[in-house]
Tab-separated table of C-alpha atoms in Angstrom:
chain	number	residue	atom	x	y	z
A	1	UNK	CA	5.056	-15.214	11.512
A	2	UNK	CA	5.633	-13.700	14.952
A	3	UNK	CA	8.723	-11.945	13.602
A	4	UNK	CA	6.692	-10.438	10.778
A	5	UNK	CA	4.041	-9.135	13.188
A	6	UNK	CA	6.743	-7.717	15.460
A	7	UNK	CA	8.314	-5.946	12.466
A	8	UNK	CA	4.946	-4.436	11.493
A	9	UNK	CA	4.449	-3.189	15.060
A	10	UNK	CA	7.938	-1.676	15.160
A	11	UNK	CA	7.322	0.180	11.898
A	12	UNK	CA	4.149	1.673	13.337
A	13	UNK	CA	5.863	2.614	16.590
A	14	UNK	CA	8.547	4.470	14.665
A	15	UNK	CA	5.798	6.775	13.463
A	16	UNK	CA	4.389	7.313	16.952
A	17	UNK	CA	1.550	4.791	16.864
A	18	UNK	CA	1.064	1.160	17.748
A	19	UNK	CA	-0.079	-0.743	14.643
A	20	UNK	CA	-1.468	-4.261	14.926
A	21	UNK	CA	-1.885	-6.360	11.784
A	22	UNK	CA	-3.593	-9.736	11.685
A	23	UNK	CA	-1.567	-11.337	8.892
A	24	UNK	CA	-4.120	-14.147	8.540
A	25	UNK	CA	-6.932	-11.770	7.586
A	26	UNK	CA	-5.006	-8.850	6.067
A	27	UNK	CA	-3.269	-10.133	2.943
A	28	UNK	CA	-0.924	-8.140	0.747
A	29	UNK	CA	-2.299	-7.914	-2.789
A	30	UNK	CA	0.195	-7.662	-5.638
A	31	UNK	CA	-0.727	-5.080	-8.254
A	32	UNK	CA	0.426	-4.545	-11.785
A	33	UNK	CA	-2.214	-1.910	-12.590
A	34	UNK	CA	-3.708	1.002	-10.675
A	35	UNK	CA	-6.534	3.205	-11.883
A	36	UNK	CA	-6.839	6.485	-9.989
A	37	UNK	CA	-9.913	8.685	-10.141
A	38	UNK	CA	-10.558	11.965	-8.379
A	39	UNK	CA	-13.286	14.516	-7.818
A	40	UNK	CA	-13.460	17.635	-5.636
A	41	UNK	CA	-14.155	15.486	-2.548
A	42	UNK	CA	-11.446	12.853	-2.826
A	43	UNK	CA	-9.417	10.233	-4.638
A	44	UNK	CA	-10.062	6.529	-5.282
A	45	UNK	CA	-7.352	3.984	-6.110
A	46	UNK	CA	-8.606	0.866	-7.907
A	47	UNK	CA	-5.794	-1.643	-7.383
A	48	UNK	CA	-5.859	-4.322	-10.070
A	49	UNK	CA	-4.199	-7.522	-11.250
A	50	UNK	CA	-3.910	-8.618	-14.869
A	51	UNK	CA	-5.703	-11.918	-15.549
A	52	UNK	CA	-3.078	-14.149	-17.135
A	53	UNK	CA	-1.956	-13.079	-20.576
A	54	UNK	CA	-5.325	-11.495	-21.402
A	55	UNK	CA	-6.124	-7.810	-21.672
A	56	UNK	CA	-8.467	-8.102	-18.680
A	57	UNK	CA	-7.814	-6.936	-15.136
A	58	UNK	CA	-9.530	-7.656	-11.837
A	59	UNK	CA	-9.892	-5.101	-9.041
A	60	UNK	CA	-8.471	-6.676	-5.883
A	61	UNK	CA	-8.761	-3.640	-3.626
A	62	UNK	CA	-10.239	-0.145	-3.627
A	63	UNK	CA	-8.865	2.620	-1.427
A	64	UNK	CA	-10.484	6.015	-1.063
A	65	UNK	CA	-9.176	9.095	0.716
A	66	UNK	CA	-9.611	12.840	0.908
A	67	UNK	CA	-7.651	15.052	-1.454
A	68	UNK	CA	-5.684	16.364	1.541
A	69	UNK	CA	-4.764	12.848	2.633
A	70	UNK	CA	-3.825	11.917	-0.961
A	71	UNK	CA	-1.375	14.836	-1.095
A	72	UNK	CA	0.240	13.658	2.163
A	73	UNK	CA	0.328	10.105	0.800
A	74	UNK	CA	2.219	11.237	-2.311
A	75	UNK	CA	4.765	13.144	-0.216
A	76	UNK	CA	5.396	10.224	2.155
A	77	UNK	CA	5.570	7.668	-0.670
A	78	UNK	CA	8.085	9.851	-2.507
A	79	UNK	CA	10.231	10.106	0.638
A	80	UNK	CA	10.104	6.349	1.194
A	81	UNK	CA	11.047	5.555	-2.398
A	82	UNK	CA	13.941	7.999	-2.273
A	83	UNK	CA	15.255	6.601	1.029
A	84	UNK	CA	15.012	2.973	-0.102
A	85	UNK	CA	16.276	3.428	-3.678
A	86	UNK	CA	18.779	0.668	-4.395
A	87	UNK	CA	18.014	-1.254	-1.212
A	88	UNK	CA	16.706	-4.796	-1.314
A	89	UNK	CA	14.802	-6.412	1.527
A	90	UNK	CA	13.215	-9.825	1.785
A	91	UNK	CA	11.083	-11.262	4.564
A	92	UNK	CA	12.140	-14.884	4.857
């Protein structure tokens, strides 16, 4: 677990900031559905998981941000996906 925290800190430092993550209280939620809504003030991502083989989903996290931040998010996510295309990484 110490290695994982160190890796998270290194990733943050690469971007010019020191990021601390408490892995015991900050879980990663898997998503297989995302509903995105927007208005003139901002954007909200409802991150969801399908409940078994039903047609129901449960919201596991909600993230809101300004429209300006959402545009930056899209740009950075696109860059990351392009850079890591075809790469596989596991944290064992």
